[in-house]
Amino acid sequence: MSAPTAAARFAALYAALTAAHEVGDYWVQQDADAVAKGKPGREGITAAARHVATYTATQAAAVLAVNRAFGLRLSWRRAAAGLALSAATHYVADRCAGQWSDDGPGAPLLVRLAHDAGHSPWLTKDPAAGSLMDQAWHKGWIALAAAVAAGGR
């Protein structure tokens, strides 16, 4: 059997990481962490870190499963790098939870960037806007994480 191409690895990994994202973000995440992860200080940091740990474990299980099921022959170093990218960027966005409508100087950097990009009217008027910005951020980074993990061995 020939080795899968980088494009085939990418497609399989993007699908697996995206599905695992949904499971990790909604089914695995504990309600207490979802409520607290955007709070300032130790409480928010701890809740976000706990969530990202279970989220990343969910994604790692998915990567392992597709690697074995489809014989992707992934480099464990590249897979770990992709998972680390997904985890780090997930943490950044989740620390913004509940703060997306805040356009003041105390808002998290990602929130300020969203407002600076012209999204203030939407973020301040639509209660769903923050969640949609959060998910768009996650899925964009998941694509890059899949590309990192799928690259050459």
XYZ file of C-alpha atoms in Angstrom:
153
model
C 0.000 0.000 0.000
C 1.402 3.384 -0.941
C 1.854 6.163 1.582
C -1.017 8.633 1.773
C -0.342 12.047 0.277
C -0.100 15.149 2.429
C -3.425 16.276 0.915
C -5.112 13.030 1.970
C -3.624 13.333 5.468
C -4.805 16.941 5.658
C -8.367 16.049 4.611
C -8.591 13.227 7.134
C -7.076 15.328 9.913
C -9.238 18.374 9.235
C -12.361 16.221 9.387
C -11.211 14.468 12.559
C -10.049 17.627 14.323
C -13.248 19.480 13.433
C -15.475 16.644 14.650
C -13.401 16.337 17.824
C -13.662 20.109 18.258
C -17.449 19.875 18.355
C -17.361 16.953 20.802
C -14.695 18.531 23.011
C -16.254 21.984 23.032
C -19.847 20.919 23.668
C -20.069 17.358 24.999
C -16.851 17.031 26.990
C -16.582 20.564 28.397
C -18.002 20.832 31.900
C -20.622 23.522 32.492
C -18.639 25.061 35.350
C -15.648 25.511 33.042
C -17.819 26.968 30.272
C -19.190 29.543 32.720
C -15.868 30.443 34.354
C -13.284 30.245 31.524
C -13.653 33.916 30.549
C -13.523 35.283 34.095
C -10.508 37.281 35.193
C -7.834 35.860 37.439
C -7.078 32.385 38.680
C -10.663 31.106 38.400
C -10.864 31.866 34.675
C -7.333 30.683 33.937
C -7.910 27.383 35.738
C -11.289 26.758 34.089
C -9.906 27.546 30.622
C -6.847 25.347 31.167
C -8.993 22.456 32.419
C -11.280 22.772 29.391
C -8.384 23.002 26.932
C -6.810 19.892 28.473
C -9.951 17.791 27.924
C -10.529 19.395 24.523
C -6.988 18.534 23.424
C -7.298 14.989 24.742
C -10.461 14.617 22.644
C -8.655 15.892 19.552
C -5.635 13.669 20.241
C -7.899 10.612 20.430
C -9.407 11.556 17.072
C -5.984 12.018 15.471
C -4.852 8.661 16.815
C -8.021 6.986 15.548
C -7.800 8.327 11.984
C -4.073 7.665 11.839
C -4.656 4.020 12.706
C -7.863 3.557 10.734
C -6.521 5.039 7.511
C -2.815 4.277 7.806
C -1.872 7.944 7.550
C 1.654 7.339 8.817
C 1.705 10.636 10.678
C 4.832 11.986 12.268
C 4.160 12.051 15.995
C 6.147 15.300 16.222
C 4.019 17.009 13.579
C 0.815 15.629 15.127
C 1.894 16.953 18.530
C 2.743 20.341 16.997
C -0.677 20.532 15.325
C -2.429 19.618 18.577
C -0.357 22.203 20.477
C -1.335 24.892 17.956
C -4.996 23.969 18.293
C -4.764 23.947 22.101
C -2.946 27.279 22.423
C -5.262 29.135 20.066
C -8.305 27.526 21.694
C -7.167 28.840 25.066
C -6.699 32.370 23.683
C -10.255 32.502 22.326
C -11.873 30.850 25.330
C -10.394 33.404 27.717
C -12.610 35.889 25.801
C -15.834 34.072 26.763
C -18.517 36.510 27.836
C -16.418 39.530 26.845
C -16.982 39.811 23.086
C -19.236 42.882 23.355
C -16.662 44.764 25.477
C -14.825 47.252 23.286
C -12.922 48.936 26.090
C -9.173 48.915 26.758
C -9.576 46.186 29.404
C -11.004 43.681 26.935
C -8.839 40.726 25.871
C -6.585 41.388 22.880
C -8.570 39.106 20.548
C -11.796 40.940 21.425
C -10.134 44.309 20.826
C -8.860 43.044 17.458
C -12.387 41.989 16.479
C -13.702 45.455 17.358
C -10.788 47.161 15.587
C -11.613 45.088 12.482
C -15.018 46.790 12.352
C -17.176 44.194 14.094
C -18.303 46.429 16.991
C -21.862 47.001 15.727
C -22.442 43.266 15.363
C -20.642 42.291 18.587
C -22.522 44.829 20.693
C -25.993 44.221 19.214
C -26.165 40.481 18.498
C -25.879 38.201 21.556
C -24.778 35.323 19.281
C -21.962 37.275 17.608
C -19.313 36.455 20.206
C -19.985 32.744 19.977
C -19.828 32.869 16.188
C -16.539 34.811 16.252
C -15.182 32.260 18.738
C -16.135 29.308 16.539
C -14.774 30.939 13.381
C -11.460 31.535 15.185
C -11.330 27.911 16.354
C -12.099 26.429 12.949
C -9.586 28.611 11.147
C -6.854 27.477 13.508
C -8.012 23.860 13.249
C -7.334 24.053 9.505
C -3.798 25.285 10.173
C -3.311 22.631 12.875
C -4.373 19.943 10.381
C -1.904 21.329 7.831
C 0.923 21.255 10.370
C 0.102 17.700 11.419
C -0.353 16.501 7.823
C 2.913 17.888 6.498
C 6.023 15.942 5.593
C 7.368 13.326 7.902
